[in-house]
């Protein structure tokens, strides 16, 4: 068990065998032996390795009860292998914490992911996605207005959302995986909120469209997921309510305001206006050209939409603590904090000063 952990932590730290060997005064063959469970590190060696790798020693001993299957990268990414390793290690680590936390609850506080039963069995054209998005919103009681928090929405439906630092310089369009058959979606912690939300809605699209696409539509899955994502974040009736049924032209500021109201990028809103036949292809092209010309396709003008936070995990740690499911030291371990730091935060965050 230590071996696997060690390797994961090393990859998470972005270190090769030799680099770690150099920093730890051990030979790379020794470290390799540790990783392959051919040799067990002494506690002193473990302490040293933990320090270099930025993990606490408990990390090496966290009980492994999670059967993690391979992570499926849905899309080729331009991220270097080293960065992918780092993200993957982060996924394993966060997934394990989740799993452990949920297991400490007498009854899981999060429901298993399940789609509403009444969804159409087959999707035969893109237009159907409009109704599908509305149907899902209806089943999840989201109404037709803005979804204030996409991470929370998915998490409360049993999708594990992992936010990991992803270097902005590389193309990385989110990643979906299954761990113990449960869906996991990864978003960049440092992305803008609209990008995170679109990625989440897009991956939700994959979950929804799985086994529902006719043969001739299967090659279009990526495009269809984008269409679903747009429709889910900004449903057709809502967009028409805001923009009107047919328009000759749109002001850039309209796109900007709608972006901030619905957490969908300005380009996303523009695409929605075309998909909902509010504007013609010609008007769309005109505006789209303007986006390219101004460099707005890579960075949209004015204020970005704020990034979302994953709070459910933290909240559930505190909830379990309040219910005495575990002690403060377990809570600290789950949150990856030293006990003293956690204790301090707990006091600061409580409404009444604690007496001890
Ligand atoms: Zn996709």
mmCIF file of C-alpha atoms and ligand atoms in Angstrom:
data_model
loop_
_atom_site.group_PDB
_atom_site.id
_atom_site.type_symbol
_atom_site.label_atom_id
_atom_site.label_comp_id
_atom_site.label_asym_id
_atom_site.label_seq_id
_atom_site.Cartn_x
_atom_site.Cartn_y
_atom_site.Cartn_z
ATOM 1 C CA UNK A 1 0.000 0.000 0.000
ATOM 2 C CA UNK A 2 2.806 2.403 0.859
ATOM 3 C CA UNK A 3 4.372 1.785 -2.547
ATOM 4 C CA UNK A 4 1.370 2.849 -4.513
ATOM 5 C CA UNK A 5 0.890 5.907 -2.309
ATOM 6 C CA UNK A 6 4.504 6.872 -2.641
ATOM 7 C CA UNK A 7 4.386 6.697 -6.394
ATOM 8 C CA UNK A 8 1.193 8.697 -6.493
ATOM 9 C CA UNK A 9 2.600 11.393 -4.219
ATOM 10 C CA UNK A 10 5.808 11.527 -6.261
ATOM 11 C CA UNK A 11 3.854 12.023 -9.476
ATOM 12 C CA UNK A 12 1.635 14.569 -7.804
ATOM 13 C CA UNK A 13 4.763 16.501 -6.845
ATOM 14 C CA UNK A 14 5.911 16.312 -10.462
ATOM 15 C CA UNK A 15 9.130 14.500 -9.542
ATOM 16 C CA UNK A 16 10.876 11.722 -11.432
ATOM 17 C CA UNK A 17 12.527 8.832 -9.574
ATOM 18 C CA UNK A 18 15.937 10.406 -9.925
ATOM 19 C CA UNK A 19 14.811 13.852 -8.834
ATOM 20 C CA UNK A 20 13.275 12.403 -5.687
ATOM 21 C CA UNK A 21 16.369 10.283 -5.118
ATOM 22 C CA UNK A 22 18.569 13.350 -5.255
ATOM 23 C CA UNK A 23 16.463 15.295 -2.790
ATOM 24 C CA UNK A 24 16.091 12.432 -0.349
ATOM 25 C CA UNK A 25 19.664 11.084 -0.402
ATOM 26 C CA UNK A 26 18.299 7.678 -1.367
ATOM 27 C CA UNK A 27 19.157 5.876 -4.565
ATOM 28 C CA UNK A 28 16.546 5.795 -7.272
ATOM 29 C CA UNK A 29 16.611 1.999 -7.184
ATOM 30 C CA UNK A 30 15.710 2.096 -3.486
ATOM 31 C CA UNK A 31 12.792 4.388 -4.175
ATOM 32 C CA UNK A 32 11.729 2.181 -7.033
ATOM 33 C CA UNK A 33 11.846 -0.794 -4.663
ATOM 34 C CA UNK A 34 9.679 1.094 -2.184
ATOM 35 C CA UNK A 35 7.198 1.868 -4.927
ATOM 36 C CA UNK A 36 7.088 -1.728 -6.067
ATOM 37 C CA UNK A 37 6.716 -2.995 -2.506
ATOM 38 C CA UNK A 38 9.987 -4.917 -2.711
ATOM 39 C CA UNK A 39 11.322 -3.045 0.257
ATOM 40 C CA UNK A 40 9.656 -1.151 3.085
ATOM 41 C CA UNK A 41 10.945 2.283 4.010
ATOM 42 C CA UNK A 42 11.946 2.932 7.600
ATOM 43 C CA UNK A 43 9.859 5.455 9.490
ATOM 44 C CA UNK A 44 12.691 7.973 9.243
ATOM 45 C CA UNK A 45 12.870 7.546 5.486
ATOM 46 C CA UNK A 46 9.119 7.829 5.207
ATOM 47 C CA UNK A 47 9.128 11.031 7.213
ATOM 48 C CA UNK A 48 11.744 12.498 4.947
ATOM 49 C CA UNK A 49 9.904 11.463 1.785
ATOM 50 C CA UNK A 50 6.641 12.850 3.126
ATOM 51 C CA UNK A 51 8.296 16.177 3.769
ATOM 52 C CA UNK A 52 9.788 16.407 0.285
ATOM 53 C CA UNK A 53 6.551 15.337 -1.365
ATOM 54 C CA UNK A 54 4.445 17.714 0.691
ATOM 55 C CA UNK A 55 2.195 15.049 2.186
ATOM 56 C CA UNK A 56 1.601 14.110 5.781
ATOM 57 C CA UNK A 57 2.893 10.708 6.846
ATOM 58 C CA UNK A 58 -0.679 9.483 7.509
ATOM 59 C CA UNK A 59 -1.169 9.736 3.790
ATOM 60 C CA UNK A 60 0.906 6.600 3.317
ATOM 61 C CA UNK A 61 -1.305 4.648 5.671
ATOM 62 C CA UNK A 62 -4.763 5.819 4.731
ATOM 63 C CA UNK A 63 -6.835 2.649 4.438
ATOM 64 C CA UNK A 64 -7.416 1.755 0.863
ATOM 65 C CA UNK A 65 -10.880 0.415 0.446
ATOM 66 C CA UNK A 66 -11.586 2.087 -2.831
ATOM 67 C CA UNK A 67 -11.466 0.113 -6.000
ATOM 68 C CA UNK A 68 -10.405 2.728 -8.459
ATOM 69 C CA UNK A 69 -10.654 1.724 -12.050
ATOM 70 C CA UNK A 70 -8.661 3.333 -14.779
ATOM 71 C CA UNK A 71 -9.503 6.853 -15.581
ATOM 72 C CA UNK A 72 -10.940 7.372 -18.996
ATOM 73 C CA UNK A 73 -9.702 10.381 -20.790
ATOM 74 C CA UNK A 74 -12.540 11.216 -23.030
ATOM 75 C CA UNK A 75 -10.574 13.563 -25.130
ATOM 76 C CA UNK A 76 -7.000 13.909 -26.279
ATOM 77 C CA UNK A 77 -5.430 16.707 -24.421
ATOM 78 C CA UNK A 78 -2.308 18.685 -25.134
ATOM 79 C CA UNK A 79 -1.268 18.462 -21.497
ATOM 80 C CA UNK A 80 2.150 16.912 -20.990
ATOM 81 C CA UNK A 81 2.124 13.463 -19.373
ATOM 82 C CA UNK A 82 3.654 14.920 -16.239
ATOM 83 C CA UNK A 83 0.719 17.276 -15.748
ATOM 84 C CA UNK A 84 -1.751 14.503 -16.454
ATOM 85 C CA UNK A 85 -0.029 12.346 -13.830
ATOM 86 C CA UNK A 86 -0.368 15.171 -11.381
ATOM 87 C CA UNK A 87 -4.066 15.592 -12.069
ATOM 88 C CA UNK A 88 -4.590 11.852 -11.883
ATOM 89 C CA UNK A 89 -2.872 11.674 -8.495
ATOM 90 C CA UNK A 90 -5.080 14.513 -7.330
ATOM 91 C CA UNK A 91 -8.170 12.643 -8.499
ATOM 92 C CA UNK A 92 -7.163 9.483 -6.646
ATOM 93 C CA UNK A 93 -6.378 11.416 -3.518
ATOM 94 C CA UNK A 94 -9.602 13.410 -3.500
ATOM 95 C CA UNK A 95 -11.681 10.385 -4.466
ATOM 96 C CA UNK A 96 -10.241 8.435 -1.562
ATOM 97 C CA UNK A 97 -11.012 11.200 0.873
ATOM 98 C CA UNK A 98 -14.571 11.319 -0.439
ATOM 99 C CA UNK A 99 -14.935 7.625 -0.154
ATOM 100 C CA UNK A 100 -13.566 7.555 3.352
ATOM 101 C CA UNK A 101 -15.754 10.446 4.470
ATOM 102 C CA UNK A 102 -18.910 8.870 3.078
ATOM 103 C CA UNK A 103 -18.048 5.569 4.722
ATOM 104 C CA UNK A 104 -17.810 7.250 8.091
ATOM 105 C CA UNK A 105 -21.430 8.295 7.804
ATOM 106 C CA UNK A 106 -23.887 5.699 9.068
ATOM 107 C CA UNK A 107 -25.969 6.471 5.989
ATOM 108 C CA UNK A 108 -24.469 8.134 2.957
ATOM 109 C CA UNK A 109 -25.452 11.828 2.919
ATOM 110 C CA UNK A 110 -25.129 11.889 -0.875
ATOM 111 C CA UNK A 111 -27.452 10.045 -3.181
ATOM 112 C CA UNK A 112 -26.171 7.735 -5.875
ATOM 113 C CA UNK A 113 -26.121 9.238 -9.296
ATOM 114 C CA UNK A 114 -29.217 8.318 -11.257
ATOM 115 C CA UNK A 115 -30.940 9.857 -14.222
ATOM 116 C CA UNK A 116 -34.704 10.413 -14.237
ATOM 117 C CA UNK A 117 -36.500 7.349 -15.561
ATOM 118 C CA UNK A 118 -38.714 9.208 -17.981
ATOM 119 C CA UNK A 119 -36.022 10.393 -20.391
ATOM 120 C CA UNK A 120 -36.440 9.456 -24.059
ATOM 121 C CA UNK A 121 -34.709 6.206 -24.948
ATOM 122 C CA UNK A 122 -33.286 7.486 -28.158
ATOM 123 C CA UNK A 123 -32.006 10.804 -29.379
ATOM 124 C CA UNK A 124 -32.414 11.137 -33.104
ATOM 125 C CA UNK A 125 -31.571 14.804 -33.682
ATOM 126 C CA UNK A 126 -29.937 17.764 -31.984
ATOM 127 C CA UNK A 127 -33.188 19.658 -31.542
ATOM 128 C CA UNK A 128 -34.340 17.042 -29.052
ATOM 129 C CA UNK A 129 -31.618 18.202 -26.685
ATOM 130 C CA UNK A 130 -33.561 21.378 -25.952
ATOM 131 C CA UNK A 131 -36.434 19.380 -24.509
ATOM 132 C CA UNK A 132 -34.046 16.973 -22.811
ATOM 133 C CA UNK A 133 -32.295 19.826 -21.000
ATOM 134 C CA UNK A 134 -35.613 21.215 -19.822
ATOM 135 C CA UNK A 135 -36.780 17.785 -18.753
ATOM 136 C CA UNK A 136 -33.702 17.266 -16.623
ATOM 137 C CA UNK A 137 -34.016 20.730 -15.081
ATOM 138 C CA UNK A 138 -37.600 19.882 -14.282
ATOM 139 C CA UNK A 139 -36.735 16.534 -12.691
ATOM 140 C CA UNK A 140 -34.014 18.173 -10.604
ATOM 141 C CA UNK A 141 -36.369 21.031 -9.663
ATOM 142 C CA UNK A 142 -34.142 23.698 -11.124
ATOM 143 C CA UNK A 143 -36.846 25.759 -12.829
ATOM 144 C CA UNK A 144 -35.842 27.684 -15.932
ATOM 145 C CA UNK A 145 -33.729 30.468 -14.498
ATOM 146 C CA UNK A 146 -30.042 30.629 -13.723
ATOM 147 C CA UNK A 147 -28.417 27.678 -11.973
ATOM 148 C CA UNK A 148 -26.543 29.515 -9.242
ATOM 149 C CA UNK A 149 -24.067 26.762 -8.503
ATOM 150 C CA UNK A 150 -23.289 24.036 -11.015
ATOM 151 C CA UNK A 151 -20.778 22.242 -8.815
ATOM 152 C CA UNK A 152 -23.299 22.003 -6.015
ATOM 153 C CA UNK A 153 -26.048 20.940 -8.409
ATOM 154 C CA UNK A 154 -23.994 18.036 -9.748
ATOM 155 C CA UNK A 155 -22.559 17.047 -6.399
ATOM 156 C CA UNK A 156 -25.948 16.847 -4.796
ATOM 157 C CA UNK A 157 -26.984 14.526 -7.642
ATOM 158 C CA UNK A 158 -24.119 12.167 -6.903
ATOM 159 C CA UNK A 159 -21.527 13.328 -9.434
ATOM 160 C CA UNK A 160 -18.153 13.794 -7.830
ATOM 161 C CA UNK A 161 -16.612 17.088 -8.893
ATOM 162 C CA UNK A 162 -12.900 17.429 -8.467
ATOM 163 C CA UNK A 163 -11.265 20.739 -8.944
ATOM 164 C CA UNK A 164 -7.582 20.567 -9.661
ATOM 165 C CA UNK A 165 -5.032 23.172 -10.676
ATOM 166 C CA UNK A 166 -4.482 22.910 -14.405
ATOM 167 C CA UNK A 167 -1.931 25.104 -16.099
ATOM 168 C CA UNK A 168 -3.771 27.549 -18.288
ATOM 169 C CA UNK A 169 -1.215 27.322 -21.072
ATOM 170 C CA UNK A 170 -2.364 23.879 -22.159
ATOM 171 C CA UNK A 171 -5.532 22.714 -23.746
ATOM 172 C CA UNK A 172 -7.494 20.632 -21.307
ATOM 173 C CA UNK A 173 -11.200 20.330 -21.726
ATOM 174 C CA UNK A 174 -12.161 18.702 -18.531
ATOM 175 C CA UNK A 175 -11.986 15.046 -17.907
ATOM 176 C CA UNK A 176 -14.497 12.499 -16.918
ATOM 177 C CA UNK A 177 -13.875 9.275 -15.144
ATOM 178 C CA UNK A 178 -15.710 6.642 -13.235
ATOM 179 C CA UNK A 179 -14.602 5.476 -9.852
ATOM 180 C CA UNK A 180 -16.514 2.503 -8.491
ATOM 181 C CA UNK A 181 -18.955 3.177 -11.314
ATOM 182 C CA UNK A 182 -19.607 6.636 -9.983
ATOM 183 C CA UNK A 183 -19.174 9.539 -12.358
ATOM 184 C CA UNK A 184 -16.351 11.969 -11.678
ATOM 185 C CA UNK A 185 -15.756 15.238 -13.481
ATOM 186 C CA UNK A 186 -12.581 17.259 -13.191
ATOM 187 C CA UNK A 187 -12.461 21.005 -13.729
ATOM 188 C CA UNK A 188 -9.625 23.489 -13.403
ATOM 189 C CA UNK A 189 -9.683 25.283 -10.071
ATOM 190 C CA UNK A 190 -8.098 28.261 -11.795
ATOM 191 C CA UNK A 191 -10.543 28.449 -14.701
ATOM 192 C CA UNK A 192 -13.183 31.134 -15.072
ATOM 193 C CA UNK A 193 -16.576 30.166 -13.730
ATOM 194 C CA UNK A 194 -18.230 30.031 -17.141
ATOM 195 C CA UNK A 195 -15.612 27.571 -18.395
ATOM 196 C CA UNK A 196 -16.044 25.365 -15.333
ATOM 197 C CA UNK A 197 -19.812 25.428 -15.670
ATOM 198 C CA UNK A 198 -19.761 24.630 -19.365
ATOM 199 C CA UNK A 199 -17.409 21.709 -18.780
ATOM 200 C CA UNK A 200 -19.653 20.348 -16.035
ATOM 201 C CA UNK A 201 -22.752 20.669 -18.193
ATOM 202 C CA UNK A 202 -20.912 19.120 -21.161
ATOM 203 C CA UNK A 203 -19.859 16.084 -19.122
ATOM 204 C CA UNK A 204 -23.386 15.806 -17.781
ATOM 205 C CA UNK A 205 -24.363 15.644 -21.439
ATOM 206 C CA UNK A 206 -22.119 12.611 -21.916
ATOM 207 C CA UNK A 207 -23.770 10.858 -18.982
ATOM 208 C CA UNK A 208 -27.157 11.629 -20.425
ATOM 209 C CA UNK A 209 -26.460 10.696 -24.021
ATOM 210 C CA UNK A 210 -24.728 7.438 -23.209
ATOM 211 C CA UNK A 211 -26.530 4.623 -25.061
ATOM 212 C CA UNK A 212 -29.162 7.025 -26.330
ATOM 213 C CA UNK A 213 -27.627 8.213 -29.592
ATOM 214 C CA UNK A 214 -28.574 6.676 -32.893
ATOM 215 C CA UNK A 215 -25.658 5.279 -34.915
ATOM 216 C CA UNK A 216 -25.433 8.225 -37.259
ATOM 217 C CA UNK A 217 -25.293 10.671 -34.341
ATOM 218 C CA UNK A 218 -22.540 8.948 -32.424
ATOM 219 C CA UNK A 219 -19.759 10.697 -34.323
ATOM 220 C CA UNK A 220 -21.365 13.979 -33.285
ATOM 221 C CA UNK A 221 -21.314 13.285 -29.569
ATOM 222 C CA UNK A 222 -18.937 16.111 -28.638
ATOM 223 C CA UNK A 223 -20.960 18.654 -30.555
ATOM 224 C CA UNK A 224 -24.201 17.344 -29.085
ATOM 225 C CA UNK A 225 -22.814 17.576 -25.586
ATOM 226 C CA UNK A 226 -21.949 21.201 -26.246
ATOM 227 C CA UNK A 227 -25.461 21.808 -27.465
ATOM 228 C CA UNK A 228 -26.879 20.129 -24.386
ATOM 229 C CA UNK A 229 -24.567 22.140 -22.125
ATOM 230 C CA UNK A 230 -25.768 25.414 -23.625
ATOM 231 C CA UNK A 231 -29.405 24.363 -23.394
ATOM 232 C CA UNK A 232 -29.014 23.223 -19.811
ATOM 233 C CA UNK A 233 -27.315 26.439 -18.677
ATOM 234 C CA UNK A 234 -29.576 28.730 -20.668
ATOM 235 C CA UNK A 235 -32.844 27.091 -21.769
ATOM 236 C CA UNK A 236 -34.547 28.226 -24.952
ATOM 237 C CA UNK A 237 -37.695 29.745 -23.357
ATOM 238 C CA UNK A 238 -35.535 31.744 -20.959
ATOM 239 C CA UNK A 239 -33.296 33.067 -23.717
ATOM 240 C CA UNK A 240 -36.288 34.065 -25.833
ATOM 241 C CA UNK A 241 -37.739 35.822 -22.824
ATOM 242 C CA UNK A 242 -34.573 37.897 -22.599
ATOM 243 C CA UNK A 243 -33.715 38.504 -26.241
ATOM 244 C CA UNK A 244 -37.091 38.239 -27.969
ATOM 245 C CA UNK A 245 -38.173 35.699 -30.574
ATOM 246 C CA UNK A 246 -36.322 37.166 -33.550
ATOM 247 C CA UNK A 247 -33.606 39.761 -33.652
ATOM 248 C CA UNK A 248 -31.805 41.568 -36.479
ATOM 249 C CA UNK A 249 -28.755 42.333 -34.421
ATOM 250 C CA UNK A 250 -27.442 41.890 -30.890
ATOM 251 C CA UNK A 251 -25.443 44.337 -28.829
ATOM 252 C CA UNK A 252 -22.230 42.977 -27.370
ATOM 253 C CA UNK A 253 -23.322 44.233 -23.962
ATOM 254 C CA UNK A 254 -26.410 42.048 -24.111
ATOM 255 C CA UNK A 255 -24.149 39.023 -24.410
ATOM 256 C CA UNK A 256 -22.099 40.340 -21.534
ATOM 257 C CA UNK A 257 -25.107 40.826 -19.243
ATOM 258 C CA UNK A 258 -26.521 37.414 -20.094
ATOM 259 C CA UNK A 259 -23.144 35.843 -19.423
ATOM 260 C CA UNK A 260 -23.234 37.241 -15.927
ATOM 261 C CA UNK A 261 -26.827 36.320 -15.363
ATOM 262 C CA UNK A 262 -26.509 32.702 -16.514
ATOM 263 C CA UNK A 263 -22.856 31.826 -16.118
ATOM 264 C CA UNK A 264 -22.501 30.945 -19.782
ATOM 265 C CA UNK A 265 -19.736 32.606 -21.820
ATOM 266 C CA UNK A 266 -20.622 35.409 -24.237
ATOM 267 C CA UNK A 267 -19.732 33.067 -27.103
ATOM 268 C CA UNK A 268 -21.957 30.445 -25.528
ATOM 269 C CA UNK A 269 -24.862 32.899 -25.439
ATOM 270 C CA UNK A 270 -24.167 33.819 -29.050
ATOM 271 C CA UNK A 271 -24.330 30.156 -30.072
ATOM 272 C CA UNK A 272 -27.559 29.778 -28.119
ATOM 273 C CA UNK A 273 -29.085 32.729 -29.973
ATOM 274 C CA UNK A 274 -28.325 30.949 -33.252
ATOM 275 C CA UNK A 275 -29.505 27.535 -32.045
ATOM 276 C CA UNK A 276 -32.768 29.023 -30.804
ATOM 277 C CA UNK A 277 -33.205 30.773 -34.191
ATOM 278 C CA UNK A 278 -33.300 34.197 -32.609
ATOM 279 C CA UNK A 279 -30.620 35.411 -35.010
ATOM 280 C CA UNK A 280 -29.767 34.228 -38.523
ATOM 281 C CA UNK A 281 -26.577 32.462 -39.543
ATOM 282 C CA UNK A 282 -25.428 35.716 -41.207
ATOM 283 C CA UNK A 283 -25.824 37.760 -38.033
ATOM 284 C CA UNK A 284 -24.130 35.019 -36.075
ATOM 285 C CA UNK A 285 -21.144 34.938 -38.444
ATOM 286 C CA UNK A 286 -20.821 38.704 -38.257
ATOM 287 C CA UNK A 287 -20.645 38.688 -34.483
ATOM 288 C CA UNK A 288 -18.453 35.615 -34.365
ATOM 289 C CA UNK A 289 -15.964 37.319 -36.680
ATOM 290 C CA UNK A 290 -15.896 40.260 -34.314
ATOM 291 C CA UNK A 291 -15.004 37.906 -31.465
ATOM 292 C CA UNK A 292 -12.087 36.503 -33.464
ATOM 293 C CA UNK A 293 -10.929 39.953 -34.534
ATOM 294 C CA UNK A 294 -10.892 41.320 -31.006
ATOM 295 C CA UNK A 295 -9.241 38.245 -29.511
ATOM 296 C CA UNK A 296 -12.360 37.569 -27.422
ATOM 297 C CA UNK A 297 -12.453 33.928 -28.403
ATOM 298 C CA UNK A 298 -9.615 33.168 -26.027
ATOM 299 C CA UNK A 299 -10.296 35.927 -23.505
ATOM 300 C CA UNK A 300 -13.690 37.564 -23.301
ATOM 301 C CA UNK A 301 -13.947 41.310 -22.576
ATOM 302 C CA UNK A 302 -14.536 42.948 -19.195
ATOM 303 C CA UNK A 303 -15.148 41.081 -15.957
ATOM 304 C CA UNK A 304 -14.852 37.285 -16.006
ATOM 305 C CA UNK A 305 -17.560 35.156 -14.436
ATOM 306 C CA UNK A 306 -16.269 34.141 -11.003
ATOM 307 C CA UNK A 307 -14.998 30.595 -10.466
ATOM 308 C CA UNK A 308 -17.087 28.180 -8.436
ATOM 309 C CA UNK A 309 -15.913 26.485 -5.276
ATOM 310 C CA UNK A 310 -16.346 22.918 -4.156
ATOM 311 C CA UNK A 311 -17.822 23.202 -0.685
ATOM 312 C CA UNK A 312 -19.834 20.026 -0.216
ATOM 313 C CA UNK A 313 -16.878 17.959 0.963
ATOM 314 C CA UNK A 314 -15.870 20.501 3.596
ATOM 315 C CA UNK A 315 -19.422 20.952 4.737
ATOM 316 C CA UNK A 316 -19.893 17.208 5.139
ATOM 317 C CA UNK A 317 -16.716 16.997 7.213
ATOM 318 C CA UNK A 318 -18.125 19.595 9.599
ATOM 319 C CA UNK A 319 -21.528 17.932 9.599
ATOM 320 C CA UNK A 320 -19.979 14.617 10.596
ATOM 321 C CA UNK A 321 -17.975 16.344 13.267
ATOM 322 C CA UNK A 322 -21.072 18.013 14.677
ATOM 323 C CA UNK A 323 -22.813 14.637 14.787
ATOM 324 C CA UNK A 324 -19.839 13.017 16.476
ATOM 325 C CA UNK A 325 -19.169 10.560 13.672
ATOM 326 C CA UNK A 326 -15.473 11.180 14.136
ATOM 327 C CA UNK A 327 -12.958 13.278 15.999
ATOM 328 C CA UNK A 328 -11.249 16.502 15.147
ATOM 329 C CA UNK A 329 -8.077 14.694 14.143
ATOM 330 C CA UNK A 330 -9.934 12.626 11.545
ATOM 331 C CA UNK A 331 -11.573 15.791 10.262
ATOM 332 C CA UNK A 332 -8.189 17.447 9.969
ATOM 333 C CA UNK A 333 -6.785 14.436 8.141
ATOM 334 C CA UNK A 334 -9.660 14.419 5.666
ATOM 335 C CA UNK A 335 -9.156 18.100 4.977
ATOM 336 C CA UNK A 336 -5.406 17.659 4.707
ATOM 337 C CA UNK A 337 -4.658 20.052 7.541
ATOM 338 C CA UNK A 338 -2.547 19.746 10.677
ATOM 339 C CA UNK A 339 -4.843 19.215 13.678
ATOM 340 C CA UNK A 340 -3.783 22.483 15.318
ATOM 341 C CA UNK A 341 -4.575 24.477 12.198
ATOM 342 C CA UNK A 342 -7.906 22.766 11.828
ATOM 343 C CA UNK A 343 -8.756 23.391 15.453
ATOM 344 C CA UNK A 344 -7.963 27.081 15.049
ATOM 345 C CA UNK A 345 -10.115 27.329 11.949
ATOM 346 C CA UNK A 346 -12.937 25.552 13.651
ATOM 347 C CA UNK A 347 -12.920 28.046 16.470
ATOM 348 C CA UNK A 348 -12.678 31.004 14.131
ATOM 349 C CA UNK A 349 -15.505 29.708 12.045
ATOM 350 C CA UNK A 350 -17.882 28.984 14.889
ATOM 351 C CA UNK A 351 -20.379 31.609 15.940
ATOM 352 C CA UNK A 352 -19.751 31.294 19.644
ATOM 353 C CA UNK A 353 -16.282 31.114 21.122
ATOM 354 C CA UNK A 354 -15.482 27.650 22.416
ATOM 355 C CA UNK A 355 -14.476 27.502 26.040
ATOM 356 C CA UNK A 356 -11.488 25.209 25.798
HETATM 357 ZN ZN1 LIG B 1 -16.881 15.573 -24.358
#
